[in-house]
Tab-separated table of C-alpha atoms and ligand atoms in Angstrom:
chain	number	residue	atom	x	y	z
A	794	MET	CA	11.420	-51.335	13.793
A	795	THR	CA	9.724	-54.337	15.964
A	796	ARG	CA	10.658	-57.937	14.906
A	797	LEU	CA	7.912	-59.348	12.509
A	798	THR	CA	6.414	-61.690	13.836
A	799	GLU	CA	5.254	-64.674	10.977
A	800	SER	CA	1.971	-63.451	10.962
A	801	GLN	CA	2.211	-59.833	10.549
A	802	ALA	CA	5.180	-60.220	7.963
A	803	LEU	CA	2.696	-62.946	5.624
A	804	ASP	CA	-0.753	-60.354	5.805
A	805	LEU	CA	2.301	-57.301	4.183
A	806	TYR	CA	3.611	-60.258	1.577
A	807	ARG	CA	-0.227	-60.970	0.684
A	808	ASN	CA	-2.042	-56.786	1.455
A	809	ALA	CA	0.564	-54.295	1.594
A	810	PRO	CA	0.771	-52.334	-1.637
A	811	LEU	CA	2.846	-52.828	-2.958
A	812	GLU	CA	4.876	-49.421	-3.378
A	813	GLU	CA	4.540	-48.673	0.039
A	814	LEU	CA	6.139	-52.381	0.464
A	815	CYS	CA	8.999	-51.557	-0.863
A	816	ALA	CA	9.192	-47.832	0.713
A	817	ARG	CA	9.453	-49.811	4.211
A	818	ALA	CA	11.960	-52.056	3.386
A	819	LEU	CA	13.921	-49.040	1.279
A	820	ALA	CA	13.967	-46.871	4.244
A	821	GLU	CA	14.992	-49.915	6.443
A	822	LYS	CA	17.765	-50.307	3.532
A	823	GLU	CA	19.246	-47.585	3.786
A	824	SER	CA	18.991	-47.377	7.754
A	825	ARG	CA	22.068	-50.010	7.635
A	826	HIS	CA	23.309	-48.781	4.572
A	827	GLY	CA	23.501	-45.809	3.321
A	828	LYS	CA	22.882	-45.514	-0.802
A	829	SER	CA	25.569	-48.041	-0.810
A	830	VAL	CA	24.638	-50.567	-3.566
A	831	TYR	CA	27.620	-53.893	-2.793
A	832	TRP	CA	28.994	-56.181	-5.782
A	833	VAL	CA	31.369	-57.685	-6.656
A	834	ASN	CA	33.964	-59.017	-9.748
A	835	ASN	CA	33.475	-62.977	-9.696
A	836	ARG	CA	32.909	-65.722	-11.573
A	837	GLN	CA	31.455	-68.767	-10.839
A	838	ILE	CA	33.329	-72.188	-11.544
A	839	ASN	CA	30.106	-74.770	-11.576
A	840	TYR	CA	32.894	-77.781	-12.959
A	841	THR	CA	31.060	-80.884	-13.048
A	842	ASN	CA	26.971	-81.288	-13.213
A	843	ILE	CA	27.392	-84.975	-12.381
A	844	CYS	CA	24.907	-85.514	-9.557
A	845	VAL	CA	24.480	-88.968	-8.729
A	846	LEU	CA	20.521	-86.654	-7.636
A	847	HIS	CA	18.074	-85.685	-10.301
A	848	CYS	CA	15.698	-82.570	-7.815
A	849	LYS	CA	13.037	-82.010	-9.343
A	850	PHE	CA	13.718	-78.387	-10.903
A	851	CYS	CA	17.500	-78.850	-11.809
A	852	ALA	CA	18.250	-78.257	-15.768
A	853	PHE	CA	21.290	-78.469	-15.403
A	854	SER	CA	22.442	-81.947	-13.863
A	855	ARG	CA	22.959	-85.622	-15.278
A	856	ILE	CA	23.204	-88.581	-13.854
A	857	LYS	CA	24.551	-91.116	-16.038
A	858	LYS	CA	28.760	-89.635	-16.686
A	859	GLU	CA	28.714	-91.010	-19.737
A	860	SER	CA	25.158	-88.514	-21.080
A	861	PRO	CA	26.586	-86.431	-24.573
A	862	THR	CA	26.134	-83.511	-22.488
A	863	ALA	CA	27.035	-84.273	-19.168
A	864	TYR	CA	30.329	-83.333	-18.034
A	865	ASP	CA	33.382	-82.844	-15.498
A	866	TRP	CA	36.585	-80.699	-15.073
A	867	ASP	CA	39.811	-81.266	-14.608
A	868	HIS	CA	41.843	-78.963	-12.039
A	869	PRO	CA	43.883	-77.829	-15.177
A	870	THR	CA	41.282	-76.812	-16.679
A	871	ILE	CA	38.955	-75.405	-13.536
A	872	LEU	CA	42.835	-73.434	-13.131
A	873	ARG	CA	42.819	-72.166	-15.800
A	874	LYS	CA	39.184	-71.001	-15.853
A	875	ALA	CA	39.867	-69.041	-12.417
A	876	GLU	CA	43.341	-67.036	-14.000
A	877	GLU	CA	40.882	-65.925	-16.817
A	878	ALA	CA	39.323	-63.767	-14.405
A	879	VAL	CA	41.501	-62.540	-11.660
A	880	LYS	CA	43.430	-61.414	-14.673
A	881	GLN	CA	39.863	-59.777	-14.908
A	882	GLY	CA	40.052	-58.572	-11.549
A	883	ALA	CA	37.949	-61.179	-10.126
A	884	GLN	CA	37.850	-61.510	-6.457
A	885	GLU	CA	35.736	-64.116	-5.414
A	886	LEU	CA	35.059	-67.459	-6.911
A	887	HIS	CA	32.645	-69.324	-6.931
A	888	ILE	CA	32.250	-72.562	-7.511
A	889	VAL	CA	29.885	-75.453	-7.152
A	890	GLY	CA	29.248	-77.396	-8.963
A	891	GLY	CA	26.992	-82.055	-8.901
A	892	LEU	CA	27.709	-84.424	-6.273
A	893	HIS	CA	30.037	-86.544	-7.938
A	894	PRO	CA	29.320	-90.295	-7.906
A	895	ASP	CA	33.162	-90.863	-7.243
A	896	HIS	CA	35.548	-88.294	-6.570
A	897	PRO	CA	37.092	-88.696	-2.707
A	898	PHE	CA	37.076	-85.745	-0.868
A	899	GLU	CA	40.902	-85.563	-1.880
A	900	TYR	CA	38.992	-84.121	-4.987
A	901	TYR	CA	38.406	-80.774	-3.696
A	902	ILE	CA	40.539	-80.334	-1.274
A	903	ASP	CA	43.555	-80.331	-3.873
A	904	MET	CA	41.542	-77.948	-6.026
A	905	LEU	CA	41.228	-75.706	-3.227
A	906	GLN	CA	44.864	-76.537	-2.833
A	907	LYS	CA	45.864	-75.293	-5.895
A	908	LEU	CA	43.585	-72.119	-6.449
A	909	ARG	CA	45.096	-71.025	-2.968
A	910	ARG	CA	48.157	-71.513	-4.332
A	911	ALA	CA	47.553	-70.012	-7.825
A	912	PHE	CA	45.889	-67.012	-6.394
A	913	PRO	CA	46.484	-66.399	-3.682
A	914	GLY	CA	44.430	-62.108	-3.325
A	915	VAL	CA	41.134	-63.825	-4.544
A	916	ASN	CA	38.275	-65.554	-2.328
A	917	LEU	CA	37.124	-68.861	-2.428
A	918	LYS	CA	33.549	-68.764	-2.173
A	919	ALA	CA	32.634	-72.583	-2.851
A	920	PHE	CA	30.660	-75.444	-2.374
A	921	THR	CA	26.870	-75.463	-1.330
A	922	ALA	CA	25.910	-77.833	2.663
A	923	VAL	CA	25.001	-80.301	-0.189
A	924	GLU	CA	27.972	-80.776	-1.600
A	925	ILE	CA	29.750	-80.378	2.068
A	926	CYS	CA	26.853	-83.366	3.764
A	927	HIS	CA	28.009	-85.148	0.273
A	928	PHE	CA	31.892	-85.045	0.805
A	929	ALA	CA	31.046	-86.142	4.943
A	930	LYS	CA	28.645	-88.786	3.339
A	931	LEU	CA	31.336	-90.552	0.969
A	932	SER	CA	34.418	-90.070	2.811
A	933	GLY	CA	32.860	-91.580	6.439
A	934	ARG	CA	34.173	-87.556	8.483
A	935	SER	CA	31.308	-85.270	10.351
A	936	VAL	CA	31.228	-81.935	8.069
A	937	GLY	CA	32.838	-80.528	12.028
A	938	GLU	CA	35.598	-82.440	9.861
A	939	ILE	CA	34.699	-81.412	6.140
A	940	LEU	CA	34.520	-78.196	6.765
A	941	ALA	CA	38.293	-78.327	8.944
A	942	ASP	CA	39.964	-79.347	6.503
A	943	LEU	CA	38.376	-76.818	3.792
A	944	LYS	CA	39.721	-73.819	5.750
A	945	ALA	CA	42.332	-74.825	5.867
A	946	ALA	CA	43.225	-75.392	2.282
A	947	GLY	CA	41.545	-72.553	1.536
A	948	LEU	CA	38.026	-71.913	1.511
A	949	ASP	CA	36.700	-68.505	2.767
A	950	ALA	CA	32.255	-68.778	2.564
A	951	LEU	CA	30.308	-70.452	1.836
A	952	PRO	CA	27.701	-69.996	-0.507
A	953	GLY	CA	24.361	-70.086	-0.629
A	954	GLY	CA	23.071	-73.073	-2.385
A	955	GLY	CA	20.784	-76.219	-1.445
A	956	ALA	CA	18.101	-74.269	1.015
A	957	GLU	CA	15.757	-74.258	-1.955
A	958	ILE	CA	13.093	-74.173	0.291
A	959	LEU	CA	13.076	-74.973	4.062
A	960	VAL	CA	10.245	-76.376	4.710
A	961	GLU	CA	9.914	-80.396	4.921
A	962	SER	CA	6.859	-81.213	3.202
A	963	VAL	CA	8.019	-78.745	0.117
A	964	ARG	CA	11.006	-80.097	0.651
A	965	THR	CA	9.697	-83.710	-0.331
A	966	GLU	CA	7.965	-82.894	-2.901
A	967	ILE	CA	10.934	-80.898	-4.676
A	968	CYS	CA	13.869	-82.430	-4.489
A	969	GLY	CA	12.939	-85.232	-2.000
A	970	LYS	CA	16.810	-87.753	-1.778
A	971	LYS	CA	18.159	-84.453	-1.080
A	972	GLU	CA	19.353	-83.293	2.571
A	973	SER	CA	16.695	-82.683	5.266
A	974	ALA	CA	16.025	-78.747	6.059
A	975	ALA	CA	17.666	-79.658	9.521
A	976	GLU	CA	20.889	-81.364	8.079
A	977	TRP	CA	21.305	-77.869	5.570
A	978	LEU	CA	19.877	-76.001	8.613
A	979	GLU	CA	22.492	-78.085	10.828
A	980	ALA	CA	25.938	-77.470	8.154
A	981	HIS	CA	25.404	-73.402	7.943
A	982	ARG	CA	25.139	-73.529	10.963
A	983	ALA	CA	28.423	-76.142	12.235
A	984	ALA	CA	30.638	-72.978	8.797
A	985	HIS	CA	29.862	-69.854	11.732
A	986	GLN	CA	30.901	-72.323	14.201
A	987	GLN	CA	34.208	-72.413	12.941
A	988	GLY	CA	34.247	-68.883	11.877
A	989	ILE	CA	33.135	-69.881	7.777
A	990	PRO	CA	31.384	-67.200	7.029
A	991	THR	CA	27.683	-68.200	4.419
A	992	ASN	CA	24.791	-67.308	2.242
A	993	ALA	CA	21.086	-68.744	2.154
A	994	THR	CA	19.191	-68.618	-0.675
A	995	MET	CA	15.781	-69.303	-1.516
A	996	LEU	CA	14.013	-70.930	-4.838
A	997	PHE	CA	10.202	-69.958	-4.778
A	998	GLY	CA	8.209	-69.743	-7.558
A	999	HIS	CA	7.346	-73.271	-8.343
A	1000	ILE	CA	4.790	-75.430	-5.273
A	1001	GLU	CA	5.390	-72.750	-2.542
A	1002	THR	CA	3.096	-71.097	-1.419
A	1003	PRO	CA	3.780	-67.113	1.077
A	1004	GLU	CA	3.210	-69.601	3.973
A	1005	HIS	CA	6.623	-71.710	2.557
A	1006	ARG	CA	8.392	-68.890	2.012
A	1007	ILE	CA	7.923	-66.811	5.776
A	1008	GLU	CA	8.748	-70.752	7.191
A	1009	HIS	CA	11.854	-70.958	5.330
A	1010	MET	CA	12.751	-67.745	6.400
A	1011	ALA	CA	12.039	-67.468	9.478
A	1012	ARG	CA	14.614	-70.538	9.865
A	1013	LEU	CA	16.732	-68.721	8.850
A	1014	ARG	CA	15.607	-65.599	11.019
A	1015	GLU	CA	16.226	-68.482	13.766
A	1016	LEU	CA	19.822	-69.617	13.027
A	1017	GLN	CA	21.232	-66.453	12.484
A	1018	GLU	CA	20.591	-65.149	15.769
A	1019	GLU	CA	22.562	-67.875	17.109
A	1020	THR	CA	25.034	-67.543	14.881
A	1021	HIS	CA	24.987	-63.773	13.207
A	1022	GLY	CA	27.085	-66.255	9.988
A	1023	PHE	CA	24.626	-65.212	7.729
A	1024	PHE	CA	26.025	-62.047	5.204
A	1025	ALA	CA	23.542	-62.354	2.268
A	1026	PHE	CA	19.965	-63.870	1.763
A	1027	ILE	CA	18.777	-64.621	-0.989
A	1028	PRO	CA	15.467	-65.615	-3.640
A	1029	LEU	CA	16.666	-67.512	-6.578
A	1030	VAL	CA	12.999	-67.085	-9.014
A	1031	PHE	CA	12.861	-70.719	-10.317
A	1032	HIS	CA	13.324	-71.094	-14.298
A	1033	PRO	CA	10.752	-74.006	-15.521
A	1034	GLU	CA	13.023	-75.120	-18.606
A	1035	ASN	CA	13.764	-78.112	-19.264
A	1036	ASN	CA	12.582	-79.919	-16.704
A	1037	SER	CA	10.367	-82.086	-14.696
A	1038	LEU	CA	8.942	-79.560	-12.391
A	1039	GLY	CA	8.908	-76.669	-14.831
A	1040	ARG	CA	6.039	-78.814	-16.150
A	1041	ARG	CA	3.688	-78.376	-13.327
A	1042	VAL	CA	4.454	-74.163	-13.448
A	1043	SER	CA	5.416	-72.599	-16.893
A	1044	GLU	CA	4.566	-69.222	-15.855
A	1045	LYS	CA	8.207	-68.103	-13.828
A	1046	ALA	CA	7.468	-65.153	-10.725
A	1047	SER	CA	6.670	-61.657	-11.918
A	1048	PRO	CA	8.803	-58.913	-11.340
A	1049	GLU	CA	5.460	-58.018	-7.979
A	1050	GLU	CA	5.940	-61.517	-7.085
A	1051	ILE	CA	9.103	-61.333	-6.864
A	1052	LEU	CA	9.599	-57.343	-5.519
A	1053	ARG	CA	6.840	-58.319	-3.008
A	1054	THR	CA	9.944	-61.585	-1.780
A	1055	ILE	CA	12.646	-58.711	-2.006
A	1056	ALA	CA	11.397	-56.029	-0.166
A	1057	ILE	CA	9.307	-58.917	2.796
A	1058	ALA	CA	12.928	-60.601	3.049
A	1059	ARG	CA	14.069	-56.921	4.636
A	1060	LEU	CA	11.949	-56.235	6.339
A	1061	PHE	CA	11.002	-60.324	8.350
A	1062	LEU	CA	15.124	-60.676	8.528
A	1063	ASP	CA	16.306	-57.737	10.776
A	1064	ASN	CA	19.248	-59.698	11.366
A	1065	PHE	CA	20.965	-60.277	7.971
A	1066	PRO	CA	22.825	-57.460	6.563
A	1067	HIS	CA	22.603	-57.895	2.762
A	1068	ILE	CA	19.115	-59.300	0.724
A	1069	LYS	CA	20.832	-60.772	-2.746
A	1070	ALA	CA	18.735	-59.371	-6.060
A	1071	TYR	CA	20.793	-61.710	-8.646
A	1072	TRP	CA	20.010	-59.866	-11.696
A	1073	ILE	CA	21.061	-63.440	-13.580
A	1074	GLN	CA	18.046	-65.345	-12.316
A	1075	LEU	CA	15.963	-61.429	-11.103
A	1076	GLY	CA	16.627	-60.282	-15.111
A	1077	LEU	CA	18.159	-56.677	-14.800
A	1078	GLU	CA	15.484	-54.700	-15.254
A	1079	THR	CA	13.103	-56.400	-11.682
A	1080	ALA	CA	17.652	-56.285	-10.379
A	1081	LEU	CA	17.508	-52.338	-10.314
A	1082	ARG	CA	13.736	-51.738	-9.251
A	1083	ALA	CA	14.907	-54.336	-5.834
A	1084	LEU	CA	17.741	-51.239	-4.614
A	1085	HIS	CA	14.762	-49.379	-3.961
A	1086	GLY	CA	12.938	-52.185	-2.087
A	1087	GLY	CA	15.260	-53.375	0.312
A	1088	ALA	CA	18.029	-55.322	-1.425
A	1089	SER	CA	21.588	-53.918	-0.883
A	1090	ASP	CA	23.854	-55.834	-2.916
A	1091	LEU	CA	23.853	-57.198	-7.027
A	1092	ASP	CA	25.953	-59.971	-6.685
A	1093	GLY	CA	28.772	-60.025	-9.631
A	1094	THR	CA	30.278	-60.043	-13.061
A	1095	ILE	CA	29.982	-63.938	-12.900
A	1096	ILE	CA	30.951	-65.089	-16.696
A	1097	GLU	CA	29.790	-67.988	-17.131
A	1098	GLU	CA	26.534	-69.558	-15.377
A	1099	LYS	CA	25.245	-73.212	-15.789
A	1100	ILE	CA	22.758	-73.525	-13.457
A	1101	THR	CA	20.293	-71.026	-14.250
A	1102	HIS	CA	20.839	-71.136	-17.447
A	1103	ALA	CA	20.292	-74.455	-18.664
A	1104	ALA	CA	16.390	-73.928	-16.943
A	1105	GLY	CA	16.112	-71.041	-19.562
A	1106	ALA	CA	17.304	-68.418	-17.900
A	1107	ARG	CA	18.187	-64.861	-20.915
A	1108	THR	CA	20.173	-62.856	-18.694
A	1109	GLY	CA	23.111	-63.738	-19.975
A	1110	THR	CA	26.352	-64.020	-17.610
A	1111	GLY	CA	29.761	-61.843	-18.357
A	1112	MET	CA	28.949	-58.465	-17.517
A	1113	SER	CA	31.874	-55.697	-17.407
A	1114	PRO	CA	33.026	-54.277	-13.555
A	1115	GLU	CA	32.286	-50.909	-15.332
A	1116	ARG	CA	28.440	-51.437	-17.383
A	1117	MET	CA	28.226	-53.304	-12.913
A	1118	ARG	CA	29.290	-49.477	-11.564
A	1119	ASN	CA	27.592	-47.326	-14.353
A	1120	LEU	CA	23.950	-49.471	-13.840
A	1121	ILE	CA	24.348	-48.400	-10.592
A	1122	LEU	CA	25.475	-44.302	-10.929
A	1123	ASN	CA	22.402	-45.015	-12.985
A	1124	GLU	CA	19.733	-45.571	-10.281
A	1125	GLY	CA	21.036	-42.528	-7.719
A	1126	LEU	CA	23.123	-45.079	-6.130
A	1127	ILE	CA	26.837	-45.540	-4.564
A	1128	PRO	CA	28.342	-48.509	-6.323
A	1129	VAL	CA	30.920	-50.524	-3.802
A	1130	GLU	CA	33.120	-53.096	-4.610
A	1131	ARG	CA	33.066	-56.078	-2.304
A	1132	ASN	CA	35.169	-59.386	-2.193
A	1133	ALA	CA	33.132	-62.489	-0.696
A	1134	ARG	CA	33.470	-61.155	2.973
A	1135	TYR	CA	32.164	-57.495	2.521
A	1136	GLU	CA	34.985	-56.563	2.843
A	1137	GLN	CA	35.491	-52.894	0.210
A	1138	VAL	CA	37.857	-53.963	-2.153
A	1139	TYR	CA	40.162	-50.679	-3.211
A	1140	LEU	CA	41.951	-50.602	-6.151
A	1141	LEU	CA	44.793	-49.004	-6.643
B	2226	V47	O1	21.595	-74.401	-5.606
B	2226	V47	C1	18.746	-74.787	-9.393
B	2226	V47	C2	18.704	-73.111	-7.499
B	2226	V47	C3	20.995	-72.925	-7.086
B	2226	V47	C4	17.384	-73.951	-10.270
B	2226	V47	O2	25.364	-67.308	-1.879
B	2226	V47	C5	17.798	-73.356	-9.855
B	2226	V47	O3	26.788	-66.069	-3.342
B	2226	V47	C6	15.675	-71.316	-10.299
B	2226	V47	O4	22.900	-71.473	-4.766
B	2226	V47	N1	16.135	-72.218	-11.403
B	2226	V47	C7	21.989	-72.115	-6.938
B	2226	V47	N2	16.342	-71.591	-9.270
B	2226	V47	C8	22.844	-70.202	-6.821
B	2226	V47	C9	23.270	-70.375	-6.311
B	2226	V47	C10	23.422	-69.290	-5.727
B	2226	V47	C11	23.579	-68.070	-6.398
B	2226	V47	C12	24.268	-66.682	-6.532
B	2226	V47	C13	24.501	-66.600	-6.182
B	2226	V47	C14	24.772	-67.442	-4.365
B	2226	V47	C15	25.973	-66.789	-3.154
B	2226	V47	C16	24.159	-68.585	-4.342
B	2226	V47	O5	20.312	-73.041	-8.365
B	2226	V47	C17	20.996	-74.161	-6.678
B	2226	V47	C18	19.237	-74.357	-6.752
B	2226	V47	O6	19.295	-73.882	-5.077
B	2226	V47	N3	18.236	-73.918	-8.744
B	2226	V47	N4	17.724	-74.914	-10.602
B	2226	V47	C19	16.143	-73.421	-11.025
B	2226	V47	N5	15.627	-74.253	-12.494
B	2227	SF4	FE1	22.235	-82.436	-8.270
B	2227	SF4	FE2	21.938	-79.804	-7.626
B	2227	SF4	FE3	20.836	-80.152	-10.066
B	2227	SF4	FE4	19.892	-80.749	-7.098
B	2227	SF4	S1	20.635	-79.060	-7.654
B	2227	SF4	S2	21.205	-81.874	-8.959
B	2227	SF4	S3	21.936	-82.512	-5.445
B	2227	SF4	S4	23.211	-80.055	-9.470
């Protein structure tokens, strides 16, 4: 397939009939992955909701440590949650949280070292680019040094959060104090250069336009061309409850809009191995439809999730591995269990 230009992608996004768009994206997905659909037995650990920022779309964070709903799990609590997951066969711990004002960088190194020592076989997919930049600022060190120390402590991969929309005008509107688009991309470039694979998200369905979404994907495609360090692209559906942006945008993206976004991502991001249908945010029904329209990954069993649920997600959280496998089989597709590094898991 010849590479889509931004204007061709925009034209397809706006004008192609949904069925045709999905069929084209499915053909592209099948040419790489056949009938396989990847999933992971995982747990999210959102270790604190205390955050120095106040992004307008975020219902999860608390600025004041004294707030009755603020929390900051200590290391024994984090280890207990990890242990519960590992006992259930988890291959990945997805660890992200707010930008805590006080914890020194050593606190996070200590967290990873304890987890690595206790659970040598589990992948640690931890800290978004925004957290990495926060650690760098707090400790007065470079992003590269921070990543090297985290890798030595056991980090396997970075999750894709914090990207939002990688267009400065939109970023200023929705999360003006957050790292810039260039800083987010630079942190991922630095991770890839050190052999740390990462994912990339896109928060859509708020004030951004289709042009912004394509520009976002274009910046990712460009970086991927240079580093080949991204595994998956994950469209995140803006949830409007309990956050100030939701007062301006009260409707969630429709299933059609979601399916179009997944399909365009598959076609435009031709150098990304995986497009993820994150069922927690898409809703299970739409996530399963997306498997027939370009998506190759369903994310995981999750167990616990706080960020989207604070903003009104109704999808529940825990899903058993058996249900995950059966859902994929029922779609006529082949479930492939993976870890955070997309290595296939063979259960003995
Ligand atoms: O960074 C915050 C987003 C992200 C809202 O890398 C919201 O495998 C919707 O990054 N509505 C966290 N989204 C989730 C995330 C993620 C999820 C699954 C897999 C991976 C991966 C990464 O959630 C945040 C932010 O962009 N978010 N508030 C909201 N109201
Ligand atoms: Fe803090 Fe992340 Fe929420 Fe922004 S999205 S306020 S950085 S927890």
